[in-house]
XYZ file of C-alpha atoms in Angstrom:
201
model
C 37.258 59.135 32.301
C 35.161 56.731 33.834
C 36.565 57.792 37.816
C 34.446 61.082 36.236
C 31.478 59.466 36.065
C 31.221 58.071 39.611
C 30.018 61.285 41.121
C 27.551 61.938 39.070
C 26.334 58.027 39.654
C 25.510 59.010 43.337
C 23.477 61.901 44.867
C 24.945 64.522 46.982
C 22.018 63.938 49.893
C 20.611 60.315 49.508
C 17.915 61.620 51.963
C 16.835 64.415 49.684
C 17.620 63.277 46.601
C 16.923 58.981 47.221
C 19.659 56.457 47.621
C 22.319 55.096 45.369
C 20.128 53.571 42.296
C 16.907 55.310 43.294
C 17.319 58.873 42.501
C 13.787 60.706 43.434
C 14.134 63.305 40.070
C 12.550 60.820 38.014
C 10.242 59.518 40.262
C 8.486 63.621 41.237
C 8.561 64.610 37.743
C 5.917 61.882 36.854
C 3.498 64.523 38.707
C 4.137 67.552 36.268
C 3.707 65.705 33.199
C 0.672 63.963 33.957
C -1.229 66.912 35.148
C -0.479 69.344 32.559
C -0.864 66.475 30.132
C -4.274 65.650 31.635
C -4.370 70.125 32.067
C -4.032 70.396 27.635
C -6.992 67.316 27.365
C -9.443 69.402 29.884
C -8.128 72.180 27.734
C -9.367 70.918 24.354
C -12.586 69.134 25.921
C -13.695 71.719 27.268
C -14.033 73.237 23.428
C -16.196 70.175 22.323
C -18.710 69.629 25.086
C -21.786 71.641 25.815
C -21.064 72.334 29.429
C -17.486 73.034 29.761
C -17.107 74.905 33.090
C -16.156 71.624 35.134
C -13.583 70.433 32.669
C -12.155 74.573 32.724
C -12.141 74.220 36.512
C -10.278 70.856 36.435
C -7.739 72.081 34.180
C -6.791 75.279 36.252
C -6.092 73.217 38.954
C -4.622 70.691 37.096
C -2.078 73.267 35.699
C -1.622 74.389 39.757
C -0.804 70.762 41.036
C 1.518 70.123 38.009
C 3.913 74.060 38.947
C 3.816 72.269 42.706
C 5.118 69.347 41.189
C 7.752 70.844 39.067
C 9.116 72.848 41.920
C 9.780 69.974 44.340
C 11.495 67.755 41.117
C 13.247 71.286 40.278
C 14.443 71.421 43.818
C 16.045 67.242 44.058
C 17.184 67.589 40.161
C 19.315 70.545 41.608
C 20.665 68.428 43.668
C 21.984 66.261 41.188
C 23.409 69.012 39.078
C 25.751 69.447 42.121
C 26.880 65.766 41.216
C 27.806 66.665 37.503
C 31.681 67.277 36.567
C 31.254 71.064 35.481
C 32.294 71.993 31.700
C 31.341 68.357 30.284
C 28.893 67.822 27.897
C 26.617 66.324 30.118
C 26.782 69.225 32.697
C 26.256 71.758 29.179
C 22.700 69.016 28.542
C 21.664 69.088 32.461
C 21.528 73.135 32.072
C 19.881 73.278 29.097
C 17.516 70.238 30.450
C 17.339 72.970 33.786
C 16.408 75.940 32.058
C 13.983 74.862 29.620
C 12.387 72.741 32.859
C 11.996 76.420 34.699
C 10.880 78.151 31.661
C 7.920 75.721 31.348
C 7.364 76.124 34.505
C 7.411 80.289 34.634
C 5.025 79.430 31.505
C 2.602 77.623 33.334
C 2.553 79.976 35.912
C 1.628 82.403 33.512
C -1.175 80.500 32.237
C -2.513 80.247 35.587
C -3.119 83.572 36.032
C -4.328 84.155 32.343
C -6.859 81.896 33.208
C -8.135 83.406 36.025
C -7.922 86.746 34.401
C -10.126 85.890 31.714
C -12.754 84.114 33.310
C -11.090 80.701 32.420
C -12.277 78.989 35.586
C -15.934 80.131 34.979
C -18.941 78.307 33.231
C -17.846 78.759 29.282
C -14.604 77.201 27.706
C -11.076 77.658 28.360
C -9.827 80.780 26.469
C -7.819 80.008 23.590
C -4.872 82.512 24.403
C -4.028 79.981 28.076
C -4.678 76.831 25.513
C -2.327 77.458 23.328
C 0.470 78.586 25.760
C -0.179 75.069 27.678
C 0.525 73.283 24.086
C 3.537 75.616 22.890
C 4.715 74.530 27.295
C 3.853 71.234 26.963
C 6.116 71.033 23.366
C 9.350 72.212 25.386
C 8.366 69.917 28.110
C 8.618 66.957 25.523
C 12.345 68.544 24.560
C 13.678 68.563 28.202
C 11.916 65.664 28.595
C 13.860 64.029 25.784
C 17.183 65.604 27.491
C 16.467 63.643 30.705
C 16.640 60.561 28.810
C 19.379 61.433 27.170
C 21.489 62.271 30.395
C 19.768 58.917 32.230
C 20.313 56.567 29.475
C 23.081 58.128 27.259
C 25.250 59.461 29.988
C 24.072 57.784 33.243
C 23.739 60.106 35.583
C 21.768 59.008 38.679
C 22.183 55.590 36.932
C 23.874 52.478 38.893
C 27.196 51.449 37.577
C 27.565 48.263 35.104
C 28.825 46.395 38.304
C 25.823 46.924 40.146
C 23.489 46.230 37.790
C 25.471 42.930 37.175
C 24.241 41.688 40.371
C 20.715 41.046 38.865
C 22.454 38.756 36.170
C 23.734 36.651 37.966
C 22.975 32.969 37.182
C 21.939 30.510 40.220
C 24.967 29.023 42.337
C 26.406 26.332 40.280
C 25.373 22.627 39.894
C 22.261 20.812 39.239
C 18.661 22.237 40.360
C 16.967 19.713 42.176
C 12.587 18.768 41.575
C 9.750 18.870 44.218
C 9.778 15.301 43.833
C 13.786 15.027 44.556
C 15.034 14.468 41.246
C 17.795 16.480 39.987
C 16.730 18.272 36.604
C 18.291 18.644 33.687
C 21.066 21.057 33.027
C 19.943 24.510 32.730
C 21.035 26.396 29.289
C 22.870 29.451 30.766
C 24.166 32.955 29.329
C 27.497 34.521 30.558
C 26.345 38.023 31.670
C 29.820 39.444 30.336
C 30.616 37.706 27.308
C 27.115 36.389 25.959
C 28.459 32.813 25.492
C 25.504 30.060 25.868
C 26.476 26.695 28.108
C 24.510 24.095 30.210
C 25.068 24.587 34.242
C-alpha cells in the first residue's frame, strides 16, 4: 500500500508542475481565491457606499484575474491527477475536488458576463443577481477547497514522504557545542525524531 502512494508523492513534469516537495497547484490557486474573495467584498461594498462604480469596476476585473488564475492551477492540478492510482479513494476526492473547481469556475465566468450585461461595471452598484452567484461560487470554492486539504494533508499527495521530511529533524552531529568564548556548553536536551524519547547530547 504504501509503494501506491509514491507516485502520487511526485509530479509527472517537475517543470510544469514544480519539483519533488514543491508542487506549483497550491502555490497558483492562492490567485483565485484571493481575487474572488477580494471580487464578493467589492461586491457587498459597493451596496453600502455612495459612489459605488469604482468598487463595481474593481470587482469585474477582480472576478476576470481570479478565472485566469483558476485555469493555469486547473491546468498543473491536472497534472497531478495523472499521478493518482485510479479507482482509490483519493483519485474518487481529486475528481470531485476537479469538478467542483471547474464548475466554480464556468460560474464565474458566468458572472462575468452577467455583469457586463446588466450594466454591472457602470456608475451604480453591482446587481444583486452576479452577487449572489459569486457567494453561492465562492461557498463551493470553500468545499473543494476543504477537499484539497484533505488530499494534501489526509492523503499526501504532492506531499514529501516521512523520510524526507525527517531530514529537517535531524538533531546537530553529536557531542558537545562549543561557546564564542571556547568553552564547551552544556549538554543540549534532545528529542528522538522517531520515537519522541528526551536525552542530553
Amino acid at each position: 500500500m504504501v509503494e501506491d502512494l509514491q507516485p502520487a508523492k511526485r509530479p509527472v513534469s517537475a517543470l510544469l508542475a514544480g519539483p519533488y516537495g514543491h508542487p506549483l497547484h497550491p502555490v497558483l490557486v492562492n490567485v483565485p481565491i484571493g481575487a474572488w474573495v477580494a471580487a464578493s467584498v467589492f461586491d457587498v461594498a459597493s451596496h453600502v457606499v455612495h459612489r459605488p462604480g469604482f468598487l463595481a469596476r474593481g470587482a469585474w476585473w477582480l472576478v476576470a484575474i481570479g478565472v485566469l488564475g483558476a485555469l493555469a492551477a486547473a491546468l498543473v492540478g491536472f497534472l497531478d491527477l495523472l499521478a493518482i492510482p485510479t479507482h482509490t479513494p483519493v483519485f474518487r476526492t481529486a475528481l470531485v475536488h476537479m469538478g467542483l473547481n471547474l464548475a466554480v469556475t464556468g460560474g464565474y465566468v458566468g458572472g462575468f458576463l452577467w455583469r457586463r450585461a446588466e450594466g454591472g461595471v457602470a456608475a451604480g452598484p453591482v446587481p444583486w443577481g452576479p452577487l449572489v452567484l459569486s457567494l453561492v461560487c465562492l461557498a463551493v470554492l470553500a468545499l473543494s477547497g476543504f477537499l484539497g486539504g484533505k488530499l494534501a494533508f489526509r492523503y499526501g499527495v504532492r506531499v514529501a514522504d516521512e523520510a524526507t521530511q525527517a531530514d529537517g529533524y535531524r538533531s546537530h552531529p553529536a557531542g558537545r557545542r562549543t561557546t564564542t568564548a571556547g568553552r564547551r556548553s552544556p549538554p543540549a536536551v534532545v528529542e528522538d525524531s522517531t520515537t519522541g524519547a528526551l536525552g542530553r547530547r
